[in-house]
Coordinates of C-alpha atoms in Angstrom, one line a residue:
Chain A
M1362 CA 41.4 13.4 14.1
H1363 CA 40.0 13.9 17.6
K1364 CA 38.7 17.3 16.4
L1365 CA 36.5 15.4 13.9
T1366 CA 34.9 13.4 16.8
L1367 CA 34.3 16.6 18.8
T1368 CA 32.8 18.3 15.7
V1369 CA 30.5 15.4 15.2
L1370 CA 29.5 15.4 18.9
G1371 CA 29.0 19.1 18.7
L1372 CA 26.6 18.7 15.8
A1373 CA 24.7 16.3 17.9
C1374 CA 23.9 19.1 20.3
I1375 CA 22.0 21.0 17.6
P1376 CA 18.5 21.4 18.8
Y1377 CA 16.3 18.9 17.0
C1378 CA 13.1 20.8 17.5
G1379 CA 11.2 22.2 14.6
Q1380 CA 8.1 21.2 12.7
A1381 CA 8.2 20.1 9.0
Q1382 CA 5.7 21.8 6.7
T1383 CA 2.6 20.2 5.4
N1384 CA 2.3 19.3 1.8
D1385 CA -1.4 18.4 1.8
P1386 CA -3.6 20.4 -0.5
A1387 CA -6.8 18.9 1.0
G1388 CA -9.7 21.1 1.9
P1389 CA -13.4 21.1 2.4
D1390 CA -16.0 19.6 0.0
I1391 CA -13.5 17.1 -1.5
G1392 CA -14.6 14.2 0.7
V1393 CA -12.0 14.8 3.3
I1394 CA -13.3 15.0 6.9
G1395 CA -11.8 17.3 9.5
S1396 CA -9.6 20.4 9.3
V1397 CA -6.4 20.3 7.3
A1398 CA -5.1 23.5 8.9
G1399 CA -1.9 23.0 10.9
M1400 CA -1.4 19.4 9.9
P1401 CA 2.1 18.2 10.4
R1402 CA 4.1 16.6 7.6
E1403 CA 2.9 13.2 6.6
Y1404 CA 4.9 10.4 8.0
T1405 CA 4.4 6.7 7.1
A1406 CA 5.8 4.2 9.6
Q1407 CA 7.4 1.0 8.3
T1408 CA 5.7 -2.3 9.0
S1409 CA 7.7 -5.1 10.7
S1410 CA 8.5 -6.8 7.4
E1411 CA 9.6 -3.4 5.9
R1412 CA 12.0 -2.9 8.8
I1413 CA 13.5 -6.4 8.4
R1414 CA 13.9 -5.8 4.7
S1415 CA 15.6 -2.4 5.3
Y1416 CA 18.0 -4.1 7.8
I1417 CA 18.8 -6.9 5.4
M1418 CA 19.3 -4.6 2.4
G1419 CA 21.2 -2.0 4.4
T1420 CA 23.5 -4.6 6.0
F1421 CA 24.1 -7.1 3.2
G1422 CA 23.1 -5.2 0.1
P1423 CA 25.3 -4.0 -2.7
V1424 CA 25.7 -0.5 -1.2
A1425 CA 26.9 -2.0 2.1
V1426 CA 29.4 -4.2 0.4
G1427 CA 30.6 -1.4 -2.0
S1428 CA 31.1 0.9 1.0
A1429 CA 33.2 -1.7 2.8
I1430 CA 35.4 -2.1 -0.3
L1431 CA 35.8 1.7 -0.6
S1432 CA 36.6 2.0 3.1
G1433 CA 39.1 -0.9 2.9
S1434 CA 40.7 0.7 -0.2
I1435 CA 41.2 4.0 1.7
S1436 CA 42.7 2.2 4.7
Q1437 CA 45.0 0.3 2.3
A1438 CA 46.1 3.5 0.6
Q1439 CA 46.8 5.1 4.0
G1440 CA 48.5 1.9 5.3
T1441 CA 46.4 1.8 8.5
P1442 CA 46.6 -0.2 10.6
K1443 CA 50.3 -0.5 9.8
E1444 CA 50.6 -4.0 11.3
W1445 CA 48.6 -5.4 8.5
G1446 CA 51.1 -4.3 5.9
G1447 CA 50.4 -4.2 2.2
G1448 CA 49.4 -6.7 -0.5
A1449 CA 46.2 -8.5 -1.5
E1450 CA 45.9 -10.4 1.9
A1451 CA 46.1 -7.1 3.8
F1452 CA 43.6 -5.6 1.4
G1453 CA 41.1 -8.4 2.1
E1454 CA 41.7 -8.0 5.9
R1455 CA 40.9 -4.3 5.7
I1456 CA 37.7 -4.9 3.7
G1457 CA 36.7 -7.6 6.1
N1458 CA 37.4 -5.3 9.1
S1459 CA 35.3 -2.5 7.6
Y1460 CA 32.4 -4.8 6.7
A1461 CA 32.4 -6.6 10.1
R1462 CA 32.2 -3.2 11.8
H1463 CA 29.3 -2.2 9.5
V1464 CA 27.4 -5.5 10.2
I1465 CA 27.8 -5.0 13.9
R1466 CA 26.8 -1.4 13.7
K1467 CA 23.7 -2.1 11.7
T1468 CA 22.7 -5.1 13.8
L1469 CA 23.0 -3.1 17.0
E1470 CA 21.1 -0.2 15.4
F1471 CA 18.3 -2.6 14.2
G1472 CA 18.0 -4.2 17.7
G1473 CA 18.0 -0.8 19.4
A1474 CA 15.5 0.7 17.0
T1475 CA 13.1 -2.3 17.4
L1476 CA 13.3 -2.0 21.2
L1477 CA 12.9 1.7 21.3
H1478 CA 10.4 1.9 18.3
E1479 CA 12.7 4.2 16.4
D1480 CA 12.7 4.8 12.7
N1481 CA 16.2 5.8 11.4
R1482 CA 15.2 6.3 7.8
Y1483 CA 16.2 9.5 6.0
L1484 CA 13.1 11.5 5.2
P1485 CA 13.6 14.1 2.4
S1486 CA 13.3 17.7 3.4
M1487 CA 10.5 20.0 2.6
E1488 CA 12.9 23.0 2.6
S1489 CA 14.1 25.0 -0.3
G1490 CA 17.6 26.4 -0.8
F1491 CA 20.9 24.6 -0.7
G1492 CA 22.0 25.8 2.8
R1493 CA 18.7 24.9 4.5
R1494 CA 18.5 21.5 2.8
A1495 CA 22.1 20.7 3.6
F1496 CA 21.5 21.7 7.2
Y1497 CA 18.4 19.5 7.3
A1498 CA 20.3 16.5 5.9
V1499 CA 23.1 16.8 8.4
R1500 CA 20.6 17.4 11.3
S1501 CA 18.7 14.3 10.2
T1502 CA 21.8 12.2 11.2
F1503 CA 20.9 12.9 14.8
I1504 CA 17.2 12.5 14.6
A1505 CA 15.0 9.4 14.6
H1506 CA 11.2 9.2 14.5
D1507 CA 8.7 7.2 16.5
Y1508 CA 6.1 5.2 14.7
A1509 CA 3.8 8.2 14.6
G1510 CA 6.5 10.5 13.1
H1511 CA 7.5 12.4 16.2
E1512 CA 11.1 13.4 16.3
H1513 CA 13.6 12.5 19.1
P1514 CA 17.4 11.8 19.3
A1515 CA 18.6 8.8 17.3
Y1516 CA 19.6 6.7 20.3
S1517 CA 19.8 3.4 18.4
R1518 CA 21.9 4.9 15.6
F1519 CA 24.4 6.3 18.0
A1520 CA 24.4 3.1 20.1
G1521 CA 25.1 1.1 16.9
A1522 CA 27.9 3.4 15.7
L1523 CA 29.5 3.5 19.2
G1524 CA 29.1 -0.3 19.7
G1525 CA 30.5 -1.1 16.3
S1526 CA 33.5 1.1 16.8
F1527 CA 34.4 -0.3 20.2
I1528 CA 33.7 -4.0 19.4
A1529 CA 36.0 -3.7 16.3
T1530 CA 38.9 -2.8 18.7
I1531 CA 38.8 -6.5 19.9
W1532 CA 40.5 -7.7 16.7
A1533 CA 42.2 -4.5 15.7
P1534 CA 46.0 -4.5 16.0
R1535 CA 47.6 -2.5 18.8
S1536 CA 48.2 0.7 16.8
T1537 CA 44.4 1.2 16.3
S1538 CA 42.8 -0.5 19.4
S1539 CA 42.7 2.3 21.9
S1540 CA 39.4 4.0 23.2
G1541 CA 40.5 7.1 21.3
D1542 CA 40.8 5.1 18.1
A1543 CA 37.3 3.8 18.7
L1544 CA 35.9 7.3 19.3
V1545 CA 37.6 8.5 16.1
S1546 CA 36.1 5.6 14.2
F1547 CA 32.7 6.5 15.8
G1548 CA 33.1 10.1 14.6
I1549 CA 34.0 9.0 11.1
S1550 CA 31.0 6.7 11.0
V1551 CA 28.6 9.5 12.1
A1552 CA 30.2 12.0 9.6
T1553 CA 29.8 9.4 6.8
A1554 CA 26.2 8.9 7.7
A1555 CA 25.7 12.7 7.5
G1556 CA 27.5 12.7 4.2
F1557 CA 25.2 10.0 2.9
N1558 CA 22.2 12.0 4.0
V1559 CA 23.4 15.1 2.0
V1560 CA 23.8 12.8 -1.0
K1561 CA 20.3 11.4 -0.6
E1562 CA 18.8 14.8 -0.2
F1563 CA 20.3 16.2 -3.4
S1564 CA 20.2 13.0 -5.5
R1565 CA 16.4 13.6 -5.6
D1566 CA 17.0 16.6 -7.8
L1567 CA 19.0 14.5 -10.3
K1568 CA 16.2 11.9 -10.4
R1569 CA 13.6 14.6 -11.1
R1570 CA 15.8 16.0 -13.9
K1571 CA 16.1 12.6 -15.5
K1572 CA 12.2 12.3 -15.5
Chain B
M541 CA -65.5 -2.5 0.4
K542 CA -65.8 -6.3 0.3
I543 CA -64.2 -6.4 -3.1
C544 CA -61.3 -4.3 -1.9
A545 CA -60.8 -6.6 1.1
L546 CA -60.7 -9.6 -1.2
L547 CA -58.3 -8.1 -3.5
L548 CA -56.0 -7.2 -0.7
A549 CA -56.3 -10.7 0.7
A550 CA -55.6 -12.2 -2.7
L551 CA -52.5 -10.0 -3.1
A552 CA -51.3 -11.0 0.4
I553 CA -51.4 -14.8 -0.2
P554 CA -48.6 -15.0 -2.9
A555 CA -46.5 -12.5 -1.0
L556 CA -46.6 -14.6 2.1
A557 CA -45.9 -17.7 0.1
A558 CA -42.9 -16.0 -1.5
D559 CA -41.6 -15.0 2.0
D560 CA -41.8 -18.6 3.1
A561 CA -39.8 -19.7 0.0
V562 CA -37.1 -17.2 0.8
I563 CA -36.7 -18.5 4.4
K564 CA -36.4 -22.1 3.2
A565 CA -34.1 -21.5 0.3
K566 CA -30.3 -21.5 0.7
P567 CA -29.0 -17.9 0.5
A568 CA -27.6 -17.0 -2.9
A569 CA -23.8 -16.4 -3.2
V570 CA -23.0 -13.0 -4.6
L571 CA -19.6 -11.6 -5.6
W572 CA -20.7 -8.6 -7.6
Q573 CA -23.7 -6.4 -8.3
A574 CA -24.1 -4.2 -11.3
P575 CA -23.1 -0.7 -10.2
E576 CA -25.8 1.9 -10.3
K577 CA -25.0 5.1 -12.1
I578 CA -21.7 6.3 -10.5
T579 CA -21.3 10.0 -10.3
L580 CA -18.4 12.3 -9.3
Q581 CA -20.1 12.5 -5.8
D582 CA -19.6 8.7 -5.5
W583 CA -15.9 9.1 -6.1
I584 CA -15.7 11.9 -3.6
W585 CA -17.7 10.3 -0.8
G586 CA -17.4 6.6 -1.6
P587 CA -19.8 3.8 -0.9
G588 CA -21.3 5.4 2.2
G589 CA -22.0 8.8 0.5
Q590 CA -21.8 12.1 2.3
D591 CA -24.7 11.2 4.7
K592 CA -22.8 8.4 6.4
A593 CA -19.6 10.3 6.8
P594 CA -18.2 10.4 10.4
K595 CA -19.5 13.2 12.5
P596 CA -17.5 14.5 15.4
P597 CA -17.1 14.3 18.4
Y598 CA -15.4 10.9 18.5
E599 CA -15.6 8.8 21.6
F600 CA -13.1 6.1 22.3
I601 CA -14.4 2.5 22.7
E602 CA -11.4 0.2 22.6
E603 CA -8.1 -0.5 20.8
D604 CA -8.2 -3.1 18.0
G605 CA -5.1 -5.3 18.0
N606 CA -5.8 -7.0 14.7
G607 CA -3.7 -6.5 11.6
T608 CA -0.4 -4.8 11.0
N609 CA -1.5 -1.2 11.6
A610 CA -2.6 0.6 14.7
K611 CA -6.4 0.7 15.0
I612 CA -8.9 1.9 17.5
R613 CA -12.7 1.8 17.6
V614 CA -14.7 5.0 18.2
R615 CA -18.3 6.1 18.3
D616 CA -19.1 9.3 16.4
G617 CA -21.6 12.1 17.2
A618 CA -24.3 10.2 15.2
G619 CA -23.9 7.1 17.3
N620 CA -22.2 5.1 14.5
Q621 CA -19.2 2.9 15.3
W622 CA -16.0 3.2 13.3
T623 CA -12.7 1.4 13.0
V624 CA -10.0 4.0 12.8
K625 CA -6.8 3.0 11.3
F626 CA -3.5 4.9 11.4
G627 CA -0.3 4.5 9.4
G628 CA 0.8 3.6 5.9
E629 CA -2.4 2.0 4.6
I630 CA -4.9 4.8 5.1
H631 CA -4.8 6.4 1.7
S632 CA -4.9 3.1 -0.2
D633 CA -7.8 1.8 1.8
V634 CA -9.9 4.9 1.1
F635 CA -9.1 5.0 -2.6
A636 CA -9.7 1.2 -3.1
A637 CA -13.2 1.5 -1.5
R638 CA -14.1 4.1 -4.2
M639 CA -12.7 2.0 -7.0
L640 CA -14.4 -1.2 -5.8
N641 CA -17.7 0.6 -5.3
A642 CA -17.6 2.0 -8.8
M643 CA -17.0 -1.5 -10.3
G644 CA -19.8 -3.2 -8.3
Y645 CA -17.7 -5.1 -5.7
L646 CA -18.4 -4.9 -2.0
A647 CA -16.9 -1.9 -0.3
E648 CA -17.7 -0.5 3.1
P649 CA -18.2 3.2 3.8
T650 CA -14.6 4.4 4.2
Y651 CA -13.3 8.0 4.7
F652 CA -10.1 9.9 5.0
V653 CA -10.2 12.0 8.2
A654 CA -7.5 14.7 8.1
S655 CA -7.7 15.6 11.7
G656 CA -9.9 15.2 14.8
V657 CA -10.1 14.6 18.5
V658 CA -10.9 11.3 20.2
S659 CA -12.1 11.7 23.8
G660 CA -11.6 9.1 26.6
A661 CA -8.7 7.2 25.0
H662 CA -6.9 5.0 27.5
D663 CA -4.6 2.0 27.8
L664 CA -3.4 2.4 24.3
R665 CA -0.5 0.2 23.0
R666 CA 0.1 0.4 19.2
A667 CA -2.1 3.4 18.7
K668 CA -0.5 5.4 21.5
P669 CA 1.9 7.4 19.3
F670 CA -0.9 8.4 17.0
L671 CA -3.0 10.2 19.6
E672 CA -1.7 13.4 21.3
K673 CA -2.3 13.8 25.0
D674 CA -5.5 15.7 24.3
G675 CA -6.8 13.0 21.9
R676 CA -5.9 14.9 18.8
F677 CA -4.9 12.9 15.7
Y678 CA -3.9 13.6 12.2
R679 CA -4.6 11.5 9.1
A680 CA -6.7 8.4 9.8
R681 CA -9.0 6.0 7.9
F682 CA -12.5 5.7 9.2
K683 CA -14.4 2.5 8.2
L684 CA -18.0 2.1 9.3
R685 CA -18.8 -0.9 11.5
D686 CA -22.2 -1.7 10.1
K687 CA -23.5 -4.8 11.8
K688 CA -27.1 -3.9 11.3
S689 CA -27.3 -4.7 7.6
M690 CA -24.8 -7.5 7.3
A691 CA -22.5 -9.7 9.4
K692 CA -19.3 -11.7 8.8
V693 CA -20.1 -15.4 8.6
A694 CA -17.9 -17.1 11.2
D695 CA -15.9 -20.1 10.2
Q696 CA -16.7 -19.7 6.5
D697 CA -14.2 -18.3 4.0
W698 CA -13.2 -18.7 0.4
S699 CA -10.0 -18.9 -1.7
W700 CA -9.0 -18.0 -5.2
I701 CA -9.3 -21.7 -6.2
D702 CA -12.2 -22.7 -4.1
N703 CA -15.3 -20.5 -4.5
P704 CA -18.7 -20.7 -6.3
F705 CA -17.6 -18.3 -9.0
A706 CA -14.8 -20.2 -10.8
G707 CA -14.6 -19.2 -14.5
S708 CA -17.0 -16.2 -14.1
H709 CA -16.4 -12.7 -15.4
E710 CA -17.0 -11.5 -11.8
L711 CA -14.2 -13.5 -10.2
S712 CA -11.8 -12.6 -13.0
G713 CA -12.9 -8.9 -12.7
L714 CA -12.0 -9.0 -9.0
K715 CA -8.6 -10.4 -9.8
I716 CA -8.0 -7.7 -12.4
M717 CA -9.0 -5.0 -9.8
L718 CA -6.5 -6.6 -7.4
M719 CA -3.8 -6.3 -10.0
L720 CA -4.9 -2.9 -11.2
M721 CA -4.3 -1.5 -7.7
S722 CA -1.2 -3.6 -7.2
N723 CA -2.6 -5.4 -4.1
W724 CA 0.1 -7.9 -3.4
D725 CA -1.5 -9.1 -0.1
A726 CA -3.9 -11.6 -1.8
K727 CA -4.1 -14.0 1.2
D728 CA -7.2 -16.2 1.2
S729 CA -8.7 -19.0 3.3
R730 CA -5.6 -21.1 2.8
D731 CA -3.7 -18.6 5.0
G732 CA -5.8 -19.2 8.1
K733 CA -6.4 -16.3 10.4
G734 CA -4.4 -14.0 8.1
S735 CA -7.0 -14.5 5.3
N736 CA -8.1 -11.3 3.5
T737 CA -11.2 -13.0 1.9
A738 CA -14.5 -13.1 3.8
I739 CA -18.1 -14.1 3.5
Y740 CA -20.9 -11.7 4.8
S741 CA -24.5 -12.5 5.3
T742 CA -27.0 -9.8 4.7
K743 CA -29.9 -9.5 7.1
G744 CA -33.6 -9.3 6.3
S745 CA -35.9 -11.3 4.1
D746 CA -33.6 -10.9 1.0
S747 CA -30.8 -12.7 2.7
H748 CA -27.7 -13.6 0.6
L749 CA -24.0 -14.4 1.1
I750 CA -21.7 -11.8 -0.2
Y751 CA -18.2 -13.0 -1.1
S752 CA -15.7 -10.2 -0.5
F753 CA -12.0 -9.4 -0.6
D754 CA -11.5 -7.3 2.5
D755 CA -8.0 -5.9 2.8
W756 CA -6.9 -3.2 0.3
G757 CA -4.2 -1.6 2.5
A758 CA -1.3 -3.2 0.6
T759 CA -2.1 -1.4 -2.6
M760 CA -1.0 1.5 -4.9
G761 CA 2.6 0.7 -4.5
K762 CA 4.9 -1.9 -6.0
W763 CA 3.8 -5.5 -6.3
G764 CA 6.4 -8.2 -5.8
G765 CA 8.1 -10.4 -3.3
F766 CA 9.4 -9.6 0.2
F767 CA 12.3 -7.4 -0.9
K768 CA 10.4 -5.5 -3.6
R769 CA 6.8 -4.8 -2.6
D770 CA 5.5 -1.7 -0.8
K771 CA 2.3 0.4 -0.3
W772 CA 1.1 3.8 -1.5
N773 CA 4.2 4.6 -3.5
P774 CA 3.3 6.7 -6.6
D775 CA 6.8 6.3 -8.1
G776 CA 6.9 2.5 -7.7
Y777 CA 3.3 2.2 -8.9
T778 CA 4.1 4.3 -12.0
A779 CA 7.3 2.5 -12.8
Q780 CA 5.5 -0.9 -12.8
S781 CA 2.6 0.3 -14.9
K782 CA 4.3 -0.4 -18.2
N783 CA 4.4 -4.1 -17.2
F784 CA 0.8 -4.3 -16.1
V785 CA -0.2 -6.5 -19.1
T786 CA 3.0 -8.0 -20.4
N787 CA 1.8 -10.2 -23.2
V788 CA -1.5 -11.3 -24.9
S789 CA -1.4 -14.4 -27.1
G790 CA -3.4 -17.5 -27.9
K791 CA -2.1 -19.0 -24.7
G792 CA -3.8 -16.2 -22.7
I793 CA -2.9 -13.0 -21.0
R794 CA 0.4 -12.5 -19.1
W795 CA 0.5 -10.1 -16.2
G796 CA 3.4 -8.4 -14.6
Y797 CA 1.8 -8.8 -11.1
Q798 CA 3.5 -10.7 -8.4
G799 CA 2.1 -11.2 -4.9
K800 CA 0.7 -13.7 -2.5
H801 CA -1.0 -16.6 -4.5
G802 CA 0.2 -14.7 -7.6
R803 CA -0.3 -17.7 -9.9
D804 CA -3.9 -18.2 -8.8
V805 CA -4.6 -14.5 -9.2
T806 CA -3.1 -14.2 -12.6
S807 CA -4.5 -17.4 -14.0
G808 CA -7.9 -18.1 -15.6
I809 CA -8.5 -14.6 -16.9
A810 CA -9.7 -14.5 -20.4
A811 CA -9.8 -11.5 -22.8
A812 CA -13.6 -11.7 -22.6
D813 CA -13.3 -11.2 -18.8
V814 CA -11.3 -8.0 -19.5
A815 CA -13.9 -6.9 -22.0
W816 CA -16.6 -7.5 -19.4
L817 CA -14.8 -5.4 -16.7
M818 CA -14.1 -2.7 -19.3
T819 CA -17.9 -2.2 -19.7
Y820 CA -17.6 -0.5 -16.3
L821 CA -14.0 0.6 -16.2
S822 CA -14.2 2.5 -19.4
R823 CA -16.8 4.8 -17.9
V824 CA -14.2 6.0 -15.3
T825 CA -12.9 9.5 -16.2
D826 CA -9.6 11.1 -15.1
A827 CA -11.8 13.5 -13.1
D828 CA -13.3 10.6 -11.3
L829 CA -9.9 9.1 -10.5
Q830 CA -8.6 12.4 -9.3
A831 CA -11.6 13.0 -7.1
G832 CA -11.2 9.6 -5.5
L833 CA -7.5 10.2 -4.9
R834 CA -8.1 13.6 -3.5
A835 CA -10.7 12.2 -1.1
S836 CA -8.1 9.7 0.0
G837 CA -5.8 12.4 1.2
A838 CA -3.4 12.2 -1.8
T839 CA -1.3 15.3 -2.5
E840 CA -1.7 17.0 -5.9
E841 CA 1.6 15.5 -7.0
Q842 CA 0.5 12.1 -6.1
I843 CA -2.9 12.6 -7.7
Q844 CA -1.2 13.5 -11.0
A845 CA 1.1 10.5 -10.8
Y846 CA -1.5 8.0 -9.9
S847 CA -4.2 9.1 -12.3
S848 CA -1.7 9.0 -15.2
A849 CA -0.5 5.5 -14.2
L850 CA -4.0 4.2 -13.7
R851 CA -5.0 5.6 -17.1
E852 CA -2.0 3.7 -18.6
R853 CA -3.1 0.5 -17.0
I854 CA -6.7 1.0 -18.1
T855 CA -5.5 1.7 -21.6
Q856 CA -3.6 -1.6 -21.6
L857 CA -6.8 -3.4 -20.5
Q858 CA -8.7 -1.6 -23.3
K859 CA -6.2 -3.0 -25.8
V860 CA -6.8 -6.5 -24.5
S861 CA -10.5 -5.9 -24.7
S862 CA -10.2 -4.6 -28.3
T863 CA -8.4 -7.8 -29.3
T864 CA -11.3 -9.8 -28.0
V865 CA -13.8 -7.8 -30.0
A866 CA -11.6 -8.1 -33.2
T867 CA -11.3 -11.9 -32.7
A868 CA -15.0 -12.3 -32.2
R869 CA -15.7 -10.5 -35.5

């Protein structure tokens, strides 16, 4: 399990440089002023209300609750932590544990992002090809944007994931309350975020096909 | 020669008297003026035309702390002052100016600037991330600050329920334009400093008060409440288009629109008002819409999505308008 954490931390070292391509077809004589050559990819910052809305939906919305139920179900099937045993009560505890960790993580992330002016949204890639797009999606887990769209490491996301993992050890039973357990939990949470990004990237194709 | 002098004097007397009357009379309130013949060039260049377009180099004046988006003020190479906005409202602002101008409502010269350099920028706060160290910027909305021909009247404002145009085609037409472009930020004088309505006074002998709705940044996305609404979102705009006009009956027209003061915006619009607006809206071609969108910095994909959705909404208005004509017969 510690290998997973190391793998995730290793991925974090992937250089985050690289410019996205422009998708603007603008040119002269169409009412657009200035040169369109070399324009970076368009980025639209969220307003304050949009950031609050994202936080509320991401923390208390149906996907968040569904993920907590799924995570609780996996823990129940694995019987971790063992002190909680089995049965409906234990199932509820595991879901509650997972959801509490999520709320703490998202709240820390939101606070950090507000302070640091970070945008942790996933922005779809402009790449083509499965490998490139999958790499972009995983790489995006480690990248945030400032309000003008410049890339930098996603400090608030990692602070949230790390904080959520360590704070959850306060109520965790002895078998899952060590620092190593918190780091494993952190690694899982980052890997899950990467997985979600890959799903987001390729679910666009399904939406297009439906249209 | 004497006859000529008398004739000139005789002509001058009524002219002077008329001037005197204008000075004494209360300025007329205007919400709308019949649009002159709108050409494709008007959709490309907007209300200011190509002549008024910003001309580099741009010199920094100050940062503007108002509103939700980062803004700075600059002076261009022609000496004109501009409010430069960055962020998520730039495309909406530019396109809305072209739509309003084509329909006869007040719109200021507004342009999409793909890139440029602002010299002398300093002490920036919100605008800091949008300017590179050498002053280079990408994607901005330039709005002309024209204080020579008109000025905002301080301490005077209007609301959707308190204005001199109640029950007029012109006011209903403005409400329809608001809904057509999904502008959910319909704040008015009741919202205090956040009001998006304004009154302008024109300068010169033909002085009048122009009633205007000023903020079109929150447009071309999804209408709705706090958890639903957004800006410049072709998918969301398209998805809601089928619910633009939801029902037409003897009780009136029902609109899908939701936004600030939504009830005031959607109420009081008769089918005859729609028919009046269609006099001008029906002249708008797909090529016009696409030119306006392209000038706003939209991508080709966005242009196709928006022009189709706008056409769908205009068709729904056309159906309401046809109902009126049929009823009248």
